Coordinates of C-alpha atoms in Angstrom, one line a residue:
M1 CA 8.7 -25.3 -0.1
T2 CA 5.4 -22.5 -0.6
K3 CA 5.8 -19.6 -2.3
R4 CA 5.5 -16.5 -0.1
Q5 CA 3.9 -13.0 -0.6
E6 CA 6.4 -10.9 -2.0
F7 CA 7.4 -8.5 -0.3
R8 CA 10.9 -5.9 0.3
V9 CA 11.5 -4.1 3.6
L10 CA 11.9 -0.6 3.4
Q11 CA 12.7 0.2 7.2
T12 CA 13.5 -2.0 10.8
F13 CA 12.3 -0.8 14.1
S14 CA 13.1 -3.1 17.4
D15 CA 9.1 -4.2 17.7
F16 CA 8.4 -4.0 13.6
E17 CA 9.4 -4.1 9.9
V18 CA 8.8 -1.9 7.2
R19 CA 7.3 -3.9 4.1
E20 CA 5.5 -2.7 1.0
Y21 CA 4.1 -5.5 -0.8
Q22 CA 4.5 -6.0 -4.6
P23 CA 0.7 -6.3 -5.9
C24 CA -1.1 -9.0 -5.9
V25 CA -4.5 -11.1 -5.5
L26 CA -6.8 -12.4 -3.6
A27 CA -8.4 -15.0 -3.2
E28 CA -10.6 -13.9 0.0
V29 CA -14.9 -15.5 1.5
K30 CA -16.2 -13.1 3.8
V31 CA -17.7 -15.0 6.9
S32 CA -19.1 -14.1 10.2
A33 CA -17.4 -16.1 13.1
H34 CA -15.6 -15.7 15.8
Y35 CA -12.8 -15.9 14.9
S36 CA -12.1 -19.3 15.7
A37 CA -14.4 -20.8 12.9
A38 CA -13.5 -18.3 10.9
S39 CA -10.4 -19.2 9.4
S40 CA -11.4 -23.5 9.1
S41 CA -15.0 -22.3 8.0
A42 CA -13.7 -20.0 4.2
F43 CA -10.7 -22.5 4.2
S44 CA -12.1 -25.8 2.4
S45 CA -14.4 -22.9 -0.2
L46 CA -10.7 -21.9 -1.0
F47 CA -8.8 -24.8 -1.0
R48 CA -11.4 -26.0 -3.1
Y49 CA -11.2 -22.9 -5.5
I50 CA -7.2 -23.4 -5.8
S51 CA -7.3 -27.3 -6.1
K52 CA -9.4 -26.9 -9.7
G53 CA -13.1 -25.6 -8.0
N54 CA -12.7 -23.3 -11.0
R55 CA -13.3 -23.4 -14.3
S56 CA -10.4 -24.5 -14.9
S57 CA -8.6 -28.3 -15.1
E58 CA -6.1 -26.6 -13.5
A59 CA -4.9 -26.5 -10.0
I60 CA -3.9 -22.5 -8.2
A61 CA 0.0 -23.4 -6.0
M62 CA -0.7 -22.6 -2.4
T63 CA 1.1 -20.1 -1.1
A64 CA 2.0 -18.7 1.8
P65 CA 0.5 -16.8 4.3
V66 CA -3.4 -17.8 4.4
I67 CA -4.2 -14.5 6.3
A68 CA -7.0 -13.3 8.1
A69 CA -8.4 -10.0 8.7
Q70 CA -10.9 -7.8 9.6
R71 CA -11.4 -4.3 7.9
N72 CA -13.6 -1.4 8.9
E73 CA -15.7 -1.1 6.3
G74 CA -18.9 -1.3 7.2
A75 CA -18.3 -4.7 8.8
G76 CA -19.0 -5.7 12.1
P77 CA -16.7 -7.5 15.2
D78 CA -17.6 -11.7 13.6
D79 CA -16.4 -10.5 10.0
W80 CA -13.8 -12.3 8.8
F81 CA -11.9 -11.5 5.7
V82 CA -9.8 -14.7 4.6
S83 CA -7.7 -15.2 2.2
F84 CA -5.1 -16.9 -0.1
V85 CA -2.1 -15.4 -2.3
M86 CA -2.5 -15.9 -5.4
P87 CA 0.8 -17.0 -6.7
S88 CA 3.0 -14.0 -7.7
G89 CA 2.0 -12.7 -11.2
S90 CA -1.3 -13.5 -11.8
S91 CA -4.1 -11.2 -12.4
L92 CA -7.7 -11.1 -13.3
G93 CA -7.6 -12.2 -16.3
R94 CA -5.4 -15.0 -15.9
L95 CA -7.1 -16.4 -12.6
P96 CA -9.9 -19.1 -13.4
H97 CA -13.4 -18.2 -12.5
P98 CA -14.2 -19.8 -9.1
N99 CA -17.2 -22.0 -8.5
D100 CA -18.3 -21.3 -5.6
S101 CA -20.1 -17.8 -5.2
Q102 CA -18.2 -17.9 -2.0
V103 CA -15.2 -17.0 -3.4
V104 CA -14.0 -13.9 -3.8
L105 CA -11.5 -12.6 -6.0
R106 CA -10.0 -9.1 -4.8
E107 CA -6.5 -7.0 -6.7
L108 CA -4.2 -4.9 -4.4
D109 CA -1.1 -2.6 -5.4
A110 CA 1.2 -2.5 -4.8
E111 CA 1.1 -1.6 -0.1
T112 CA 3.3 0.2 2.2
C113 CA 2.2 -1.8 6.0
I114 CA 4.5 -2.6 9.7
A115 CA 4.7 -6.0 9.7
A116 CA 6.1 -7.9 13.7
S117 CA 6.3 -12.5 13.4
F118 CA 5.0 -14.2 16.9
R119 CA 5.9 -17.6 17.2
G120 CA 2.8 -20.0 19.1
R121 CA -0.5 -21.3 17.6
A122 CA -2.3 -17.7 15.9
T123 CA -5.7 -18.1 19.1
E124 CA -7.8 -14.8 18.9
E125 CA -5.7 -14.0 22.1
L126 CA -2.7 -14.0 20.8
A127 CA -3.2 -12.1 17.7
S128 CA -5.4 -9.6 19.6
K129 CA -2.6 -9.0 21.8
K130 CA 0.3 -8.9 19.9
I131 CA -1.8 -6.2 17.5
L132 CA -1.9 -4.3 20.6
E133 CA 1.3 -4.9 20.6
L134 CA 2.3 -3.9 17.3
R135 CA 0.1 -1.0 17.1
S136 CA 2.1 0.9 20.3
A137 CA 5.4 1.0 19.2
A138 CA 4.1 2.1 15.5
A139 CA 2.6 4.8 17.6
R140 CA 5.7 5.5 19.9
E141 CA 7.6 5.7 16.1
N142 CA 5.3 8.3 14.1
I143 CA 3.5 5.6 12.4
S144 CA -0.9 5.9 11.4
L145 CA -1.8 2.6 10.5
S146 CA -5.4 2.2 8.8
S147 CA -7.4 0.0 10.9
E148 CA -7.6 -3.4 9.0
N149 CA -5.6 -5.7 11.3
R150 CA -4.5 -8.8 9.7
I151 CA -3.1 -11.7 10.3
C152 CA -1.2 -14.8 8.6
R153 CA -0.7 -17.5 8.8
F154 CA 2.1 -19.9 7.6
D155 CA 1.8 -23.5 9.1
P156 CA -1.1 -26.0 8.8
P157 CA -3.4 -26.3 12.2
F158 CA -1.5 -30.2 12.3
K159 CA 1.6 -28.4 13.0
P160 CA 2.6 -28.3 16.7
G161 CA 2.0 -24.7 18.2
F162 CA 5.3 -23.5 19.3
M163 CA 6.7 -24.7 16.3
Q164 CA 3.9 -22.5 14.3
Y165 CA 5.2 -19.3 12.7
N166 CA 2.4 -15.7 12.4
E167 CA 2.7 -12.5 11.2
I168 CA 0.6 -9.7 12.0
V169 CA 0.6 -7.0 8.5
I170 CA -1.4 -3.9 9.2
P171 CA -1.3 -1.3 6.2
I172 CA -0.4 2.2 6.9
A173 CA -2.6 5.2 6.5
S174 CA -3.1 5.7 3.0
S175 CA -1.9 10.1 4.1
L176 CA 1.4 8.4 4.5
K177 CA 2.8 6.3 2.2

């Protein structure tokens, strides 16, 4: 079974969980494309990196989820950051340097986020609907969120859509942590 990004549940609401994600390293590719094309465009570079497409002779274990995120750090509406979470315990100093200049390794500190799961193919329409629902549920609980939205997909695209498991994860605004 594919390892998952580590977190612990801090609080459970009817529509979502508040989670503390453990520090991790992401292998990330920035893509300027429509959502439907962004993940597939970045996936091959990321997969090559973990499959010995690095300056090491060893492959890196695949983890879940594959994350497609929009961050408002000067990014446009079609700028996506697609990433793989490196295995638990990874650090920048111990991971091989990517051969592909598109692949960037980035450390994330522990962070508190809200998360909600959903089934179905994570299309732009469904993901946008779930993001709005999650942001509304957080607002009802007076939880202030960052502007970043993460669409986290746990299953391969060839798995039937109705069986696919996904999550929307949104970091809580740093002033509340």
